[in-house]
Coordinates of C-alpha atoms and ligand atoms in Angstrom, one line a residue:
M790 CA -1.4 8.5 -23.6
L791 CA 2.2 8.9 -22.8
E792 CA 3.5 10.4 -26.0
E793 CA 5.7 13.1 -24.6
K794 CA 7.0 14.0 -28.1
N795 CA 3.5 14.4 -29.6
P796 CA 3.1 18.1 -30.4
S797 CA -0.6 18.0 -29.8
K798 CA 0.1 17.1 -26.1
T799 CA 1.0 19.6 -23.5
A800 CA 4.2 19.0 -21.4
L801 CA 3.7 19.5 -17.7
S802 CA 6.6 21.8 -17.7
A803 CA 4.6 24.3 -19.7
L804 CA 2.3 24.9 -16.8
G805 CA 4.2 24.9 -13.5
E806 CA 2.8 23.4 -10.3
F807 CA 0.2 26.0 -9.3
A808 CA -1.3 26.3 -12.8
L809 CA -1.4 22.5 -13.0
I810 CA -3.3 22.1 -9.7
A811 CA -5.7 24.9 -10.7
H812 CA -6.3 23.3 -14.0
L813 CA -6.9 19.8 -12.8
T814 CA -9.2 20.8 -9.9
Q815 CA -11.1 23.6 -11.6
N816 CA -14.3 21.6 -12.2
F817 CA -14.5 20.1 -8.7
K818 CA -17.3 21.7 -6.7
V819 CA -17.8 21.0 -3.0
E820 CA -21.3 19.5 -2.6
N821 CA -21.5 18.0 0.9
K822 CA -22.6 20.2 3.8
S823 CA -19.8 18.6 5.8
S824 CA -17.1 20.0 3.5
L825 CA -16.7 23.5 4.9
V826 CA -13.4 24.5 3.1
G827 CA -12.2 22.7 0.1
I828 CA -9.2 23.1 -2.3
G829 CA -7.4 26.4 -2.2
D830 CA -6.4 27.0 1.4
D831 CA -3.6 25.5 3.5
A832 CA -5.9 22.8 4.8
A833 CA -9.5 21.6 4.2
V834 CA -12.1 22.0 6.9
V835 CA -14.7 19.3 7.5
E836 CA -17.5 18.9 10.1
H837 CA -18.9 15.5 10.8
A838 CA -21.3 16.9 13.4
K839 CA -22.3 14.4 16.0
E840 CA -20.8 11.4 14.2
R841 CA -17.4 9.8 14.4
T842 CA -14.9 10.6 11.6
L843 CA -13.3 7.7 9.8
I844 CA -10.1 8.0 7.8
S845 CA -8.5 5.6 5.3
T846 CA -5.5 6.0 3.0
D847 CA -4.0 4.0 0.1
L848 CA -0.9 4.4 -1.8
L849 CA -0.7 3.1 -5.4
V850 CA 2.7 2.8 -7.2
E851 CA 3.0 2.3 -11.0
G852 CA 4.6 -1.1 -11.8
I853 CA 3.6 -2.4 -8.3
H854 CA -0.2 -1.8 -8.1
F855 CA -1.1 -0.9 -11.6
D856 CA 0.2 -1.3 -15.2
L857 CA -0.6 1.6 -17.5
S858 CA -0.2 -0.6 -20.6
Y859 CA -3.7 -2.0 -20.0
M860 CA -5.1 0.3 -17.3
P861 CA -6.3 3.5 -18.9
L862 CA -5.7 6.5 -16.6
K863 CA -9.3 7.4 -16.4
H864 CA -10.0 3.9 -15.0
L865 CA -7.0 4.2 -12.7
G866 CA -8.4 7.4 -11.2
Y867 CA -11.8 5.8 -10.7
K868 CA -10.5 2.6 -9.2
A869 CA -8.1 4.5 -6.8
V870 CA -11.1 6.3 -5.4
M871 CA -13.1 3.0 -5.2
V872 CA -10.4 1.3 -3.2
N873 CA -10.6 4.0 -0.5
L874 CA -14.3 4.3 -0.4
S875 CA -14.5 0.5 -0.1
D876 CA -12.5 0.7 3.1
L877 CA -14.9 3.2 4.6
Y878 CA -18.0 1.1 3.6
A879 CA -16.3 -1.8 5.2
M880 CA -16.6 0.1 8.5
N881 CA -20.3 0.7 7.7
A882 CA -19.5 4.4 7.3
H883 CA -20.5 7.1 4.8
P884 CA -17.6 8.6 2.8
Q885 CA -17.8 12.3 2.2
Q886 CA -14.4 13.7 1.3
I887 CA -11.2 12.6 -0.4
T888 CA -7.8 14.1 -0.9
V889 CA -5.6 13.1 -3.9
S890 CA -1.8 13.3 -3.9
I891 CA 0.2 12.6 -7.0
A892 CA 3.9 12.3 -7.9
V893 CA 4.4 12.4 -11.7
S894 CA 7.4 12.4 -14.1
N895 CA 7.6 14.5 -17.3
R896 CA 6.8 11.3 -19.1
F897 CA 3.2 12.3 -18.5
T898 CA 1.4 15.0 -20.3
L899 CA -1.3 17.4 -19.1
E900 CA -3.8 15.4 -21.2
A901 CA -2.8 12.2 -19.4
L902 CA -3.5 13.9 -16.0
E903 CA -6.7 15.2 -17.3
D904 CA -7.8 11.6 -18.0
L905 CA -6.8 10.6 -14.4
Y906 CA -8.8 13.4 -12.9
E907 CA -11.8 12.6 -15.2
G908 CA -11.9 9.2 -13.5
I909 CA -11.6 10.7 -10.1
A910 CA -14.3 13.3 -10.9
L911 CA -16.7 10.5 -12.1
A912 CA -16.1 8.5 -8.9
C913 CA -16.8 11.7 -6.8
K914 CA -20.0 12.3 -8.7
N915 CA -21.3 8.7 -8.5
Y916 CA -20.5 8.4 -4.8
K917 CA -21.3 11.9 -3.8
V918 CA -17.9 12.6 -2.2
D919 CA -15.9 15.9 -2.4
L920 CA -12.3 16.3 -3.5
V921 CA -11.1 18.7 -0.8
G922 CA -7.3 18.7 -1.2
G923 CA -4.1 17.0 -2.1
D924 CA -0.5 17.5 -3.1
T925 CA 1.3 17.5 -6.4
T926 CA 5.0 16.8 -6.9
S927 CA 7.4 15.4 -9.4
S928 CA 8.9 11.9 -9.6
T929 CA 11.8 10.6 -11.6
T930 CA 9.9 8.0 -13.6
G931 CA 6.6 6.5 -12.7
L932 CA 3.3 7.7 -11.3
I933 CA 2.5 7.5 -7.6
L934 CA -1.0 8.1 -6.5
S935 CA -2.2 8.4 -2.9
I936 CA -5.8 8.9 -1.9
T937 CA -7.2 9.5 1.6
A938 CA -10.9 9.2 2.2
L939 CA -12.8 10.7 5.1
G940 CA -16.2 9.7 6.2
S941 CA -18.5 9.5 9.2
A942 CA -20.8 7.2 11.0
P943 CA -22.8 7.3 14.2
K944 CA -20.7 5.6 17.0
K945 CA -23.2 2.7 17.3
K946 CA -23.1 1.8 13.6
I947 CA -19.3 1.6 13.2
V948 CA -18.4 -2.0 12.4
C949 CA -14.9 -3.3 13.1
R950 CA -13.2 -6.6 12.2
S951 CA -13.4 -7.7 15.8
G952 CA -17.0 -8.3 16.6
A953 CA -17.8 -11.7 15.1
K954 CA -19.4 -14.2 17.6
E955 CA -19.6 -18.0 17.4
N956 CA -22.6 -19.1 15.2
D957 CA -22.8 -15.7 13.4
L958 CA -23.5 -16.1 9.7
L959 CA -20.7 -15.3 7.3
V960 CA -22.0 -13.3 4.3
V961 CA -20.4 -12.0 1.1
S962 CA -21.8 -9.5 -1.4
G963 CA -21.7 -10.0 -5.2
D964 CA -19.4 -12.6 -6.6
L965 CA -15.7 -13.4 -6.4
G966 CA -12.7 -14.1 -8.6
G967 CA -13.8 -11.8 -11.4
A968 CA -11.1 -9.1 -11.0
Y969 CA -8.4 -11.9 -11.0
A970 CA -9.9 -13.5 -14.1
G971 CA -10.0 -10.2 -15.8
L972 CA -6.4 -9.5 -15.0
Q973 CA -5.4 -12.9 -16.5
I974 CA -7.1 -11.8 -19.8
L975 CA -5.5 -8.4 -19.8
E976 CA -2.0 -9.8 -19.1
R977 CA -2.4 -12.4 -21.9
E978 CA -3.6 -9.7 -24.4
K979 CA -0.6 -7.5 -23.4
A980 CA 1.7 -10.4 -24.2
V981 CA 0.0 -11.0 -27.5
F982 CA 0.1 -7.3 -28.4
K983 CA 3.8 -7.2 -27.9
V984 CA 4.3 -9.9 -30.5
N985 CA 1.6 -8.7 -32.9
P986 CA 0.6 -5.1 -32.4
N987 CA -1.9 -5.2 -35.3
E988 CA -4.1 -7.9 -33.9
Q989 CA -7.4 -6.6 -32.5
P990 CA -8.6 -9.2 -29.9
D991 CA -12.3 -9.7 -29.3
L992 CA -12.6 -9.2 -25.6
S993 CA -16.4 -9.2 -25.5
P994 CA -16.7 -12.7 -24.0
Y995 CA -14.6 -11.5 -21.1
S996 CA -16.3 -8.1 -20.6
Y997 CA -17.7 -8.8 -17.1
S998 CA -14.3 -9.9 -15.7
I999 CA -12.3 -7.1 -17.4
G1000 CA -14.8 -4.6 -16.0
R1001 CA -14.3 -6.1 -12.5
Q1002 CA -10.6 -5.5 -12.9
L1003 CA -10.7 -2.1 -14.6
K1004 CA -13.8 -0.5 -13.1
P1005 CA -14.7 -1.9 -9.7
E1006 CA -17.5 -0.4 -7.7
A1007 CA -17.4 0.1 -4.0
R1008 CA -20.4 -1.5 -2.3
K1009 CA -22.2 1.6 -1.1
D1010 CA -25.5 -0.2 -2.1
V1011 CA -24.8 -3.0 0.4
V1012 CA -24.2 -0.6 3.2
E1013 CA -27.4 1.2 2.3
L1014 CA -29.3 -2.1 2.1
L1015 CA -28.1 -3.2 5.6
N1016 CA -29.2 0.1 6.9
T1017 CA -32.6 -0.3 5.4
L1018 CA -32.9 -3.8 6.8
N1019 CA -31.8 -2.5 10.2
I1020 CA -28.9 -4.9 10.3
I1021 CA -25.6 -3.9 11.8
P1022 CA -23.0 -6.6 11.0
T1023 CA -21.0 -7.8 14.0
A1024 CA -17.8 -7.6 11.9
M1025 CA -17.0 -6.5 8.4
I1026 CA -14.0 -6.2 6.0
D1027 CA -13.7 -5.5 2.3
I1028 CA -12.2 -8.1 0.0
S1029 CA -9.1 -6.6 -1.4
D1030 CA -6.7 -9.6 -1.1
G1031 CA -9.0 -12.6 -1.7
L1032 CA -11.6 -14.3 0.4
S1033 CA -9.2 -16.6 2.3
S1034 CA -7.0 -13.8 3.6
E1035 CA -10.0 -11.7 4.7
I1036 CA -11.6 -14.6 6.5
L1037 CA -8.4 -15.0 8.4
H1038 CA -8.3 -11.3 9.3
L1039 CA -11.9 -11.5 10.7
S1040 CA -10.9 -14.7 12.6
K1041 CA -7.9 -13.2 14.1
A1042 CA -9.5 -9.9 15.1
S1043 CA -12.7 -11.6 16.5
G1044 CA -11.1 -14.7 18.1
V1045 CA -13.5 -17.1 16.3
G1046 CA -13.0 -19.8 13.6
F1047 CA -15.0 -20.1 10.4
Q1048 CA -16.6 -22.9 8.5
V1049 CA -17.0 -21.9 4.8
F1050 CA -18.9 -24.0 2.3
E1051 CA -17.2 -24.4 -1.0
E1052 CA -20.5 -24.8 -2.9
K1053 CA -21.8 -21.5 -1.5
I1054 CA -19.0 -19.3 -2.8
P1055 CA -20.5 -17.1 -5.5
I1056 CA -18.6 -17.2 -8.8
D1057 CA -19.9 -15.8 -12.1
P1058 CA -20.2 -18.3 -15.0
E1059 CA -17.9 -16.1 -17.1
V1060 CA -15.2 -16.3 -14.4
S1061 CA -15.5 -20.1 -14.4
L1062 CA -15.1 -20.2 -18.2
I1063 CA -12.0 -18.0 -18.0
C1064 CA -10.6 -20.3 -15.3
E1065 CA -11.2 -23.3 -17.5
E1066 CA -9.3 -21.6 -20.4
F1067 CA -6.4 -20.9 -18.1
K1068 CA -6.6 -24.3 -16.4
F1069 CA -7.0 -23.2 -12.9
N1070 CA -9.7 -23.8 -10.3
P1071 CA -12.2 -21.0 -10.1
L1072 CA -12.2 -21.5 -6.4
T1073 CA -8.6 -20.4 -6.3
A1074 CA -9.5 -17.2 -8.1
A1075 CA -12.2 -16.5 -5.5
L1076 CA -10.1 -17.5 -2.5
N1077 CA -6.8 -15.8 -3.5
G1078 CA -7.5 -13.5 -6.4
G1079 CA -8.2 -10.3 -4.7
E1080 CA -9.3 -6.8 -5.9
D1081 CA -13.0 -7.8 -6.0
Y1082 CA -13.9 -5.1 -3.5
E1083 CA -16.9 -7.0 -2.2
L1084 CA -17.9 -6.8 1.4
L1085 CA -17.5 -9.8 3.8
F1086 CA -19.4 -9.6 7.0
T1087 CA -20.9 -11.5 9.9
V1088 CA -24.4 -11.1 11.3
D1089 CA -26.4 -12.7 14.0
Q1090 CA -28.4 -15.8 12.9
K1091 CA -31.7 -14.0 13.5
H1092 CA -31.1 -12.1 10.2
Y1093 CA -30.9 -15.2 8.1
D1094 CA -34.3 -14.7 6.4
A1095 CA -33.7 -11.1 5.6
I1096 CA -30.2 -11.9 4.1
K1097 CA -30.9 -15.1 2.2
S1098 CA -33.7 -13.6 0.1
H1099 CA -31.4 -10.9 -1.2
P1100 CA -30.0 -11.5 -4.7
Y1101 CA -26.6 -9.9 -4.1
L1102 CA -25.9 -11.3 -0.6
T1103 CA -24.8 -14.9 -0.1
V1104 CA -24.4 -16.8 3.2
I1105 CA -21.2 -18.8 2.7
G1106 CA -20.7 -20.2 6.2
H1107 CA -20.6 -19.4 9.8
A1108 CA -18.4 -18.5 12.7
C1109 CA -17.4 -21.4 15.1
E1110 CA -15.2 -22.0 18.1
N1111 CA -11.8 -20.5 17.6
S1112 CA -10.0 -23.8 18.3
R1113 CA -11.6 -25.3 15.2
G1114 CA -9.7 -22.8 13.0
C1115 CA -10.9 -21.6 9.5
N1116 CA -11.9 -24.4 7.1
L1117 CA -13.3 -24.8 3.7
V1118 CA -15.9 -27.6 3.7
T1119 CA -15.9 -29.2 0.2
G1120 CA -18.8 -30.8 -1.6
L1121 CA -17.8 -34.2 -0.3
G1122 CA -17.7 -32.9 3.3
Q1123 CA -13.9 -32.8 3.6
Q1124 CA -12.5 -30.0 5.7
I1125 CA -9.5 -28.1 4.3
E1126 CA -7.7 -25.5 6.3
L1127 CA -7.8 -22.0 4.8
T1128 CA -4.5 -20.2 4.5
A1129 CA -3.7 -16.8 3.3
Q1130 CA -2.6 -18.3 0.0
G1131 CA -5.7 -20.4 -0.3
W1132 CA -6.3 -23.8 1.0
Q1133 CA -3.3 -25.9 1.9
S1134 CA -4.1 -29.0 -0.2
F1135 CA -4.0 -26.8 -3.3
S1136 CA -0.2 -26.4 -3.3
E1137 CA 0.1 -30.2 -2.9
E1138 CA -2.0 -30.9 -6.0
Ligands
ADP255 P1 0.8 23.8 0.1 O1 2.0 24.4 -0.5 O2 0.2 24.6 1.3 O3 0.9 22.3 0.4 P2 -0.3 23.4 -2.5 O4 0.1 24.5 -3.4 O5 0.4 22.1 -2.5 O6 -0.4 24.0 -1.0 O7 -1.8 23.1 -2.7 C1 -2.8 24.2 -2.9 C2 -4.2 23.7 -2.8 O8 -4.4 22.7 -3.8 C3 -4.4 23.0 -1.5 O9 -5.7 23.2 -1.1 C4 -4.2 21.5 -1.8 O10 -4.9 20.7 -0.9 C5 -4.7 21.5 -3.2 N1 -4.0 20.5 -4.1 C6 -2.7 20.4 -4.3 N2 -2.4 19.3 -5.1 C7 -3.6 18.7 -5.4 C8 -4.0 17.6 -6.2 N3 -3.2 16.9 -6.8 N4 -5.3 17.3 -6.2 C9 -6.2 18.0 -5.5 N5 -5.9 19.1 -4.8 C10 -4.6 19.5 -4.7
MG256 MG1 1.3 21.0 -1.0

C-alpha cells in the first residue's frame, strides 16, 4: 500500500497536482438534480430548492483518527464519508453532496490514493451523494482527510439535539459496542503481527465487530423508516463517542434528565464474547466505545407501538425531570449516574 520504492507503483510527483485531481475524480458523475455545478470550476453550485441546507464537516488525521496498518485506504475513504453522512442523518436530513480535501506526503503512491477514492466512490454510489469538489495539497508525513457533507430537509423535519421533553421515549438503532470490540481485535492482531509477521490469524469469529469498525454504515434506513412511519423525533444525535456521552449531549441541549435501562441496551452476542475474551464489561463498550454511528433519538410516547415492533429500533429508556440527572438503572434496580466516561461506579471497581 505504501511501498514508495516499488517500481510498479506510481509516485505522486510523476503527475503533479492538476493531473492528480483529474485522475482521481474522473469517474465521478454528478447525479443529483440539486448538484448544478460539480468538480472543475472555482466553486460548486447546489440548489436545495425550498428546503433548508445542512452542512457538516469532519477532519481525520492519520495517527489520531485512523491507523493505516489495519485500516485499508478503501475502507478509510468509505468510513470518512459515512461519518459525515451520519451527522446529516442525525438532523433528519437528506445528504446530497460532499467535498473531499486531502493533504498527502510522497509516502503515498497514486495507487494508494486510487484505493481511497474507490472507497469514497462506493459510499457516494450507495448513498446517492455527489462529490462536487475538494482541495489537494501536500503534507510532510501523514494523511489528512477532511470531508464536508451538504444536505437538505424541509424546515419542519429538521431535528436538533434540543427538543426532548420529559417522558419522551429514548430510542437507539442497531446495536452498540461493536466498533470498539472490533478495534480491540485489530489492535491485538497488529501487535501479534509485529512479533510474528508470518502468522495468519483467523478473524472470522470476529467478522461482525471488525466490520463495524472498518465499514460502518450511516443509518439512512432509519431516517427513511421514521419518515414512512410519520414520526419526527423530538431530538436526535448520532453515536460517535459512545452512548453515555451522547445521552449527556441530548440532556444538556434539551434540559431534561434520562433514565436508561441497562437490560435494554442492545449488544450483539459476538461483541459480548469479545468482551469476555478481553475481560471487560460489554456495557462499557456500549456506553463508552464510540464509532458505532447508530442514531439515538427521543420520540413522544404515543409512538411506542410503532417503534417497539421494529427489529432495528430499541427503546432503552425515557426522558425525565432535569433535576434527576442521567442515570443507568441496573437489573437490580440500582441507579448509577452516567458520565461521559461511562458510569461512575465503573472506575471504582
Ligand atoms: P482552486 O485552485 O480554485 O482551489 P483546484 O485546482 O484546487 O482549484 O481544484 C480544481 C477543481 O477540483 C475544483 O472544482 C475542486 O473543487 C476540485 N478538487 C480539488 N481537489 C479535489 C479533491 N481532492 N477531491 C475532489 N475534488 C477536488
Ligand atoms: Mg484548491
